[in-house]
JSON list of C-alpha atoms in Angstrom, two decimals:
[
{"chain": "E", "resi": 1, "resn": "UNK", "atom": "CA", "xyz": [202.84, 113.18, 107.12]},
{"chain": "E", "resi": 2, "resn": "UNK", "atom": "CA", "xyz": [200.85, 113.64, 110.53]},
{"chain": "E", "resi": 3, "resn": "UNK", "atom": "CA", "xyz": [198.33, 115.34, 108.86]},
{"chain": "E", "resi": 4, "resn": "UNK", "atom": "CA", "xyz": [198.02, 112.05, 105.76]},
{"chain": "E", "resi": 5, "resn": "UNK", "atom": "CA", "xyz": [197.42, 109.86, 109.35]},
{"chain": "E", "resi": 6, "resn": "UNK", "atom": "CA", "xyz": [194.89, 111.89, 110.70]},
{"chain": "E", "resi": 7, "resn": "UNK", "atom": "CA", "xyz": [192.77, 111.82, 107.73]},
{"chain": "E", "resi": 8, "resn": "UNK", "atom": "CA", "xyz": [191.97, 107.98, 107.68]},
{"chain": "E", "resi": 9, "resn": "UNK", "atom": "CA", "xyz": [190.81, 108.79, 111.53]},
{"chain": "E", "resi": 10, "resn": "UNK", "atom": "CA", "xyz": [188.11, 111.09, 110.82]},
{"chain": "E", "resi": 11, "resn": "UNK", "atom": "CA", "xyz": [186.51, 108.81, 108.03]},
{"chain": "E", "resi": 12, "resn": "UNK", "atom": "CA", "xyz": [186.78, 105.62, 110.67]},
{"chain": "E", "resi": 13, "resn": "UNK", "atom": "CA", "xyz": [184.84, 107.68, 113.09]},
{"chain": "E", "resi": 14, "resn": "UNK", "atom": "CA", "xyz": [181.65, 108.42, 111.11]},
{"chain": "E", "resi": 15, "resn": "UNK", "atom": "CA", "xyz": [182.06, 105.21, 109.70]},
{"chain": "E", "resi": 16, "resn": "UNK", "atom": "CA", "xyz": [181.80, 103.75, 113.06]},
{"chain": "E", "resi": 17, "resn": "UNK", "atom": "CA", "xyz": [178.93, 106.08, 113.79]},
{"chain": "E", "resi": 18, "resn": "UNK", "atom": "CA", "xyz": [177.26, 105.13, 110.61]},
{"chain": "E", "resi": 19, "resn": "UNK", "atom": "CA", "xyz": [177.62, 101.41, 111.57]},
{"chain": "E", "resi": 20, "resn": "UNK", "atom": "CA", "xyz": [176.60, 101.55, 115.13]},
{"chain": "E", "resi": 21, "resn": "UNK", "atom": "CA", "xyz": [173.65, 103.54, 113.82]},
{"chain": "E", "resi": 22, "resn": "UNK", "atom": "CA", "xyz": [172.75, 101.16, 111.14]},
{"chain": "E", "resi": 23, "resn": "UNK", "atom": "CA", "xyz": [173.10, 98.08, 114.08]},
{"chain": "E", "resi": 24, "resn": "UNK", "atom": "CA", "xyz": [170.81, 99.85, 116.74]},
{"chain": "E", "resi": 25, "resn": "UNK", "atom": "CA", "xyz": [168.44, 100.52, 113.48]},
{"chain": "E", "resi": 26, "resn": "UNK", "atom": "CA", "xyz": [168.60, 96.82, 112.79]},
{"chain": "E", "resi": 27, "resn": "UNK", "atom": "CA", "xyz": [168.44, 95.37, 116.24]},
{"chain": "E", "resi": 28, "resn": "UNK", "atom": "CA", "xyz": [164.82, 97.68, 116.58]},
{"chain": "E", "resi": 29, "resn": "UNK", "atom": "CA", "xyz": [163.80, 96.36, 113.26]},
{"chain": "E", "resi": 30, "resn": "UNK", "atom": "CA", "xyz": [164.20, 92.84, 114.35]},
{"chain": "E", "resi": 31, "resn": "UNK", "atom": "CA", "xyz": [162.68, 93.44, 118.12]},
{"chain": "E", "resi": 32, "resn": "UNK", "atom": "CA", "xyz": [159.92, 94.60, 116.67]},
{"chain": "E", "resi": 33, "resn": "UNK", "atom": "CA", "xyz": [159.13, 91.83, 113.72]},
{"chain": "E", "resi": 34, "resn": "UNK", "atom": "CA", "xyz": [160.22, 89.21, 116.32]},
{"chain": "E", "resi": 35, "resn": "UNK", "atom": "CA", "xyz": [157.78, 90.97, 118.40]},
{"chain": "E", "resi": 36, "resn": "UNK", "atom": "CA", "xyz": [154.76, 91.04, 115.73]},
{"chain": "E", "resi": 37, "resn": "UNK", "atom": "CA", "xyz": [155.61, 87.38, 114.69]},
{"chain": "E", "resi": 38, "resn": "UNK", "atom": "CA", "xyz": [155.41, 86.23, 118.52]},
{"chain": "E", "resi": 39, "resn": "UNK", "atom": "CA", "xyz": [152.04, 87.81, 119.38]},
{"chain": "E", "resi": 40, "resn": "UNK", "atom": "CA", "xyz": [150.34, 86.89, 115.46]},
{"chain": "E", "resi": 41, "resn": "UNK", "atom": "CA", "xyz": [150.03, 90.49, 114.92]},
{"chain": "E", "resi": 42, "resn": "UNK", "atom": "CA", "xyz": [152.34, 89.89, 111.92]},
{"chain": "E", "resi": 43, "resn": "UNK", "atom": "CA", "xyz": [150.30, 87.07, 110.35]},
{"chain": "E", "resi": 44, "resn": "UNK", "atom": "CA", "xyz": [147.33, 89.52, 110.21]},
{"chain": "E", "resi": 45, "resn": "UNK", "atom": "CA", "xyz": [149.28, 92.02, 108.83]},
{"chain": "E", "resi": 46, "resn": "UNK", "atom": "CA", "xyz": [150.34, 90.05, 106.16]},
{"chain": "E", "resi": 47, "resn": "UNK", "atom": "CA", "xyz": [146.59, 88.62, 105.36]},
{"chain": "E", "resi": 48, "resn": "UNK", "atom": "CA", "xyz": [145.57, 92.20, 105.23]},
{"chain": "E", "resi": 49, "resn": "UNK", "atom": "CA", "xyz": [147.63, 92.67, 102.02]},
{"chain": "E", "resi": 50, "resn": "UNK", "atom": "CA", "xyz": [146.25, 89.46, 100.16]},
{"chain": "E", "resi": 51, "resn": "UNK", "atom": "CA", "xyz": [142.51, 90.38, 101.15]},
{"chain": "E", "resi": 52, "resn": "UNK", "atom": "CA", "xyz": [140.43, 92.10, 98.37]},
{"chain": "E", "resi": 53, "resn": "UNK", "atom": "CA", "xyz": [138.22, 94.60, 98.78]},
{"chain": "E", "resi": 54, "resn": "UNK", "atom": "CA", "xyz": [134.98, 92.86, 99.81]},
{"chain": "E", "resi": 55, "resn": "UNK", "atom": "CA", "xyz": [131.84, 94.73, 97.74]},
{"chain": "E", "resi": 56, "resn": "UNK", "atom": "CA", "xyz": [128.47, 93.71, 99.93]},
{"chain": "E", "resi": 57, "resn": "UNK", "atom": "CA", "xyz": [125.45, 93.94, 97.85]},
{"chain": "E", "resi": 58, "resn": "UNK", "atom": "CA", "xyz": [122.17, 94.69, 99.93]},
{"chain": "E", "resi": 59, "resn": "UNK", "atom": "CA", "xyz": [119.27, 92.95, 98.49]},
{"chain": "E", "resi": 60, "resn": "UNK", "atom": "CA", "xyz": [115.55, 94.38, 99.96]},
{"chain": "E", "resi": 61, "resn": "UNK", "atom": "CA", "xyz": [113.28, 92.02, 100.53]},
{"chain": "E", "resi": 62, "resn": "UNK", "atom": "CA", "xyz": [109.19, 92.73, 100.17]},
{"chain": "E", "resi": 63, "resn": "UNK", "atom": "CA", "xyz": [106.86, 93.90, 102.98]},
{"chain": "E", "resi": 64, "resn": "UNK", "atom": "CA", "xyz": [106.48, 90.56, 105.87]},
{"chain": "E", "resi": 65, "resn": "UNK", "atom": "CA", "xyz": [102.79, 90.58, 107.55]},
{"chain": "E", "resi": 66, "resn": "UNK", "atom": "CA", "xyz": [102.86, 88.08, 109.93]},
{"chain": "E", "resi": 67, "resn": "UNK", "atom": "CA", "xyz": [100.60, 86.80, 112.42]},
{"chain": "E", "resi": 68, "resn": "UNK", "atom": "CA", "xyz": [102.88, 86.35, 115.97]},
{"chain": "E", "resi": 69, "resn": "UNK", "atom": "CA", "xyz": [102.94, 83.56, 118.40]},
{"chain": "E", "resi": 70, "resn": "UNK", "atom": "CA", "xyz": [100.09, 84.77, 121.00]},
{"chain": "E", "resi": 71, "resn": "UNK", "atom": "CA", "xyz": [100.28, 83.83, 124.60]},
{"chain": "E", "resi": 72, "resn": "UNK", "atom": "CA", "xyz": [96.57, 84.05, 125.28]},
{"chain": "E", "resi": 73, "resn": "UNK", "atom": "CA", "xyz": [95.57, 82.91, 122.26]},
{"chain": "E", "resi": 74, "resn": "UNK", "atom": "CA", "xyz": [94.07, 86.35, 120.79]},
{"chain": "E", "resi": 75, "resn": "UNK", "atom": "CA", "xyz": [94.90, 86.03, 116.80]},
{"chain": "E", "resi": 76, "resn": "UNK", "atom": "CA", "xyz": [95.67, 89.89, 116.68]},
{"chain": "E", "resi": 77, "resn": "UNK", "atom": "CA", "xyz": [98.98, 90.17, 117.37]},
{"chain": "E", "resi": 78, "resn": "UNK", "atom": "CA", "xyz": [100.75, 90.72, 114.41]},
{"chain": "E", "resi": 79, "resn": "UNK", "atom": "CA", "xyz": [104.63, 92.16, 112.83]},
{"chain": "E", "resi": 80, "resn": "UNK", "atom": "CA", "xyz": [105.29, 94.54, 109.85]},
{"chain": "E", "resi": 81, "resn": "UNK", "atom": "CA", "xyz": [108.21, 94.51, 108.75]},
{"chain": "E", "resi": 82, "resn": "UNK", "atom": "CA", "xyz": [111.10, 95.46, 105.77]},
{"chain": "E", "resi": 83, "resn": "UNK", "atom": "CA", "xyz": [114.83, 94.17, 105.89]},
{"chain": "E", "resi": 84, "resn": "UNK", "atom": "CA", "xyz": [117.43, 93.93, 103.37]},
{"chain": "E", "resi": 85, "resn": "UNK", "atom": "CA", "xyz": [119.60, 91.34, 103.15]},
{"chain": "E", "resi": 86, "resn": "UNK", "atom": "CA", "xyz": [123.93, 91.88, 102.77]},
{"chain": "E", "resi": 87, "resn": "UNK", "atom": "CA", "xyz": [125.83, 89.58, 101.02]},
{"chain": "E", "resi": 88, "resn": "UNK", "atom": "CA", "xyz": [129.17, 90.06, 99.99]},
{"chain": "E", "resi": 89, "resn": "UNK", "atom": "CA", "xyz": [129.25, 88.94, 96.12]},
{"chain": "E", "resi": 90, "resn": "UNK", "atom": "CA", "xyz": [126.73, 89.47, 93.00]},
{"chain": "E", "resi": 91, "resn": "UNK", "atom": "CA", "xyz": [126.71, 86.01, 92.37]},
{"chain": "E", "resi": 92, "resn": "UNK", "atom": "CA", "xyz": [125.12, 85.91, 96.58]},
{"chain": "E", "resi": 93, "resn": "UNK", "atom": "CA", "xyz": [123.12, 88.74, 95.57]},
{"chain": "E", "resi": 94, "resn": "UNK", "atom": "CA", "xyz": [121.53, 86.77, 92.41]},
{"chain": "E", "resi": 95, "resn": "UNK", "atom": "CA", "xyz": [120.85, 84.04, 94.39]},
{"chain": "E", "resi": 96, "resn": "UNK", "atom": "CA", "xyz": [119.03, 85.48, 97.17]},
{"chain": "E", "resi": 97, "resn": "UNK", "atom": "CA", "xyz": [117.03, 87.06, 93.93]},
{"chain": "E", "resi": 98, "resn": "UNK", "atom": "CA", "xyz": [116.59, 83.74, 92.34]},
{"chain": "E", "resi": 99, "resn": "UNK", "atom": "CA", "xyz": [115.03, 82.17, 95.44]},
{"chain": "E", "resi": 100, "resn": "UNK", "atom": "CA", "xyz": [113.28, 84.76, 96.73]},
{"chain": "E", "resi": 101, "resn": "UNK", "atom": "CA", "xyz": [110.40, 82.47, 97.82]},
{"chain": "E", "resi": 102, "resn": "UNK", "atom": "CA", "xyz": [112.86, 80.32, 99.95]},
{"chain": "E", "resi": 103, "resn": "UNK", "atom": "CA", "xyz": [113.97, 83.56, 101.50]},
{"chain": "E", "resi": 104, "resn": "UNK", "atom": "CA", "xyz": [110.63, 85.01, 102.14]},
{"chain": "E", "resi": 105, "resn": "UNK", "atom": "CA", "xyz": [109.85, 81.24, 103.94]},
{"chain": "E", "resi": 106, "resn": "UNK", "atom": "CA", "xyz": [112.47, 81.10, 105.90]},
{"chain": "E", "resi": 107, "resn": "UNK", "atom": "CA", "xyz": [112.27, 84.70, 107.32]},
{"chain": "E", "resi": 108, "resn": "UNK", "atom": "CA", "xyz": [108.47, 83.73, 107.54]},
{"chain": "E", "resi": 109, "resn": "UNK", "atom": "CA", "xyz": [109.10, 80.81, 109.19]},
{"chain": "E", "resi": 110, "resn": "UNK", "atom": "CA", "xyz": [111.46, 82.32, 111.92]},
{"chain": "E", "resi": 111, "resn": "UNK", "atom": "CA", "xyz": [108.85, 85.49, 112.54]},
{"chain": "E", "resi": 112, "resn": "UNK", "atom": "CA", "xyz": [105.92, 82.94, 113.01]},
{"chain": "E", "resi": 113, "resn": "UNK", "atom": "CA", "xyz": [107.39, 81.46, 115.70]},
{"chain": "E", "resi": 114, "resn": "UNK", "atom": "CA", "xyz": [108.07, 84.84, 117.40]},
{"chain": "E", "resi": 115, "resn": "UNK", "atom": "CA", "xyz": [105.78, 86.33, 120.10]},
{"chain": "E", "resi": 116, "resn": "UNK", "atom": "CA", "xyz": [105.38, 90.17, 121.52]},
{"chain": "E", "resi": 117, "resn": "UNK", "atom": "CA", "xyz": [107.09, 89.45, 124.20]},
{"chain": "E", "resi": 118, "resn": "UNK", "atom": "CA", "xyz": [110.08, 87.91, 122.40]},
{"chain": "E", "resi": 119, "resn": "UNK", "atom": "CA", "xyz": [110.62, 89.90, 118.92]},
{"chain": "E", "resi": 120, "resn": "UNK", "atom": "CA", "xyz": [112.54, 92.28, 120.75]},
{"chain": "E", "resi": 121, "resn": "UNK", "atom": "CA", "xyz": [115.05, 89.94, 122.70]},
{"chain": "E", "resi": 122, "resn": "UNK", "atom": "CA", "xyz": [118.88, 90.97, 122.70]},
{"chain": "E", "resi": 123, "resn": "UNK", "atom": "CA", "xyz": [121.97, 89.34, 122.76]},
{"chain": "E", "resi": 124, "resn": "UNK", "atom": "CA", "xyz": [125.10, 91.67, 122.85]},
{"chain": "E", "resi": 125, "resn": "UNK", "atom": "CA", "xyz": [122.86, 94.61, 122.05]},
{"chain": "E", "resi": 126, "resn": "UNK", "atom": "CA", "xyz": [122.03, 92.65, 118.59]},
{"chain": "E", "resi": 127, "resn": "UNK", "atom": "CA", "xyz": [118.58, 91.38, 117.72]},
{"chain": "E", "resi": 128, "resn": "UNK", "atom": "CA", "xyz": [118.31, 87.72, 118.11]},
{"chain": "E", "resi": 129, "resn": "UNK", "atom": "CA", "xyz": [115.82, 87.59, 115.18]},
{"chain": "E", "resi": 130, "resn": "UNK", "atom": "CA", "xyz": [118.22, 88.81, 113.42]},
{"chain": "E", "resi": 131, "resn": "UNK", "atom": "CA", "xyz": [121.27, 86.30, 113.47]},
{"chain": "E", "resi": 132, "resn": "UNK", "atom": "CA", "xyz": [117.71, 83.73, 113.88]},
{"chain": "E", "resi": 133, "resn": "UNK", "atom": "CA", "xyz": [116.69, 84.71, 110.30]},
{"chain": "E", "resi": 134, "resn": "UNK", "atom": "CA", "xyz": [120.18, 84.78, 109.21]},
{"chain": "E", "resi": 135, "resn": "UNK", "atom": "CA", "xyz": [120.84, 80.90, 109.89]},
{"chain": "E", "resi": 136, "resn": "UNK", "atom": "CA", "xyz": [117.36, 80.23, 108.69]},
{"chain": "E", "resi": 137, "resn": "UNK", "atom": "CA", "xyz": [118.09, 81.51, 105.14]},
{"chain": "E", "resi": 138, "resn": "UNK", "atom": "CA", "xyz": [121.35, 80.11, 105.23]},
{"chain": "E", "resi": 139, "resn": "UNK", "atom": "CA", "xyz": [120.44, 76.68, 106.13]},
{"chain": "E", "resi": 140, "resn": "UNK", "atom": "CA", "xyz": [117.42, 76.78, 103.76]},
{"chain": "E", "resi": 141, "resn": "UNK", "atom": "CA", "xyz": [119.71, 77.85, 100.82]},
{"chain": "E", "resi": 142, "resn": "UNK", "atom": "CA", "xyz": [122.68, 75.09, 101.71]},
{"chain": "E", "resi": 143, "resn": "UNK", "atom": "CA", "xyz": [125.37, 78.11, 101.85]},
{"chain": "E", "resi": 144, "resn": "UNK", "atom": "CA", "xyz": [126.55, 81.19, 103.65]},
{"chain": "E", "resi": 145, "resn": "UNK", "atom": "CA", "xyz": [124.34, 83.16, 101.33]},
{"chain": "E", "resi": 146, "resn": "UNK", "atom": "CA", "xyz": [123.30, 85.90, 104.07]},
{"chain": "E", "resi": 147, "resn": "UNK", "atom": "CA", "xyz": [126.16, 87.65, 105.77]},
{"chain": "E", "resi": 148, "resn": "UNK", "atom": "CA", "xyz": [124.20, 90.81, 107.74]},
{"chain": "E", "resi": 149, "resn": "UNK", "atom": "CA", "xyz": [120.46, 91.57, 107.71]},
{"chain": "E", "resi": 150, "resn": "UNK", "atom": "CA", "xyz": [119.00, 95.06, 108.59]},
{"chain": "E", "resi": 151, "resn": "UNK", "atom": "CA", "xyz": [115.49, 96.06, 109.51]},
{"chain": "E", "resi": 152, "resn": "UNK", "atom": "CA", "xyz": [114.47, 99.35, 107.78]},
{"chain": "E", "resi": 153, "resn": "UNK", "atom": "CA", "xyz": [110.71, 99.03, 108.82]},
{"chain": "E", "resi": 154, "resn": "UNK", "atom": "CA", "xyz": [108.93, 97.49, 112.09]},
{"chain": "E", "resi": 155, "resn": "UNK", "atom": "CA", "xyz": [105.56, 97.82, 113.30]},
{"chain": "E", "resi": 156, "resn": "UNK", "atom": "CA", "xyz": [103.97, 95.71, 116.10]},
{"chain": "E", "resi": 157, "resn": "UNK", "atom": "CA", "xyz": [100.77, 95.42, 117.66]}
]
């Protein structure tokens, strides 16, 4: 008979283990979701799931001559240049295609107004003319057509 009340002992004891195990398992779990939730980290988290994979479509743009802005009024300072344009959708992509002569005004427009001295400013180690040409386009089009831009040719003189 001792050894019929010893036997429901030993089971209590890992089952105590197990539980205590299981509640220390647990009380991490929720430290560290209350933890996530507190600092936002969780809300990202969660967003990450939902986003889809974002294709960007690069869309080159023709050959820009353009005359610059001269500072002592000599007409030979001019810009070569090639860029492409990102955007993250075909139906972006088709668009910048479409109105390619908008495009090609706008970056135009932003270039002529440039000057040696100033085509190579930086802000944050970024091109300004780049996030300049950017907001042209995108302002000229009525949308967030233009995401990135990137310069595959320059020549200056």
């Amino acid at each position: 008979m001792e050894k019929e009340a010893q036997l429901p002992k030993k089971q209590n004891v890992p089952r105590l283990v197990l539980i205590a195990l299981l509640l220390v398992a647990l009380m991490i779990g929720g430290g560290t979701i209350g933890s996530l939730i507190t600092t936002g980290k969780a809300k990202e988290w969660i967003t990450s799931f939902n986003k889809k994979e974002v294709e960007s479509i690069l869309v080159p743009q023709e050959e820009f001559l353009v005359n610059l802005k001269s500072n002592d009024g000599s007409p030979d300072d001019f810009l070569k240049i090639e860029m492409s344009i990102e955007t993250i959708d075909e139906e972006k992509g088709a668009i910048l295609t479409e109105k390619a002569a908008i495009v090609r005004d706008a970056i135009i427009s932003v270039l002529r107004n440039k000057s040696t001295e100033t085509i190579f400013d930086e802000a944050e180690g970024v091109l300004v003319i780049k996030q300049e040409i950017i907001s042209k386009i995108n302002q000229n089009l009525g949308s967030d057509v233009a995401s990135e831009l990137y310069i595959t040719n320059i020549v200056m003189q």
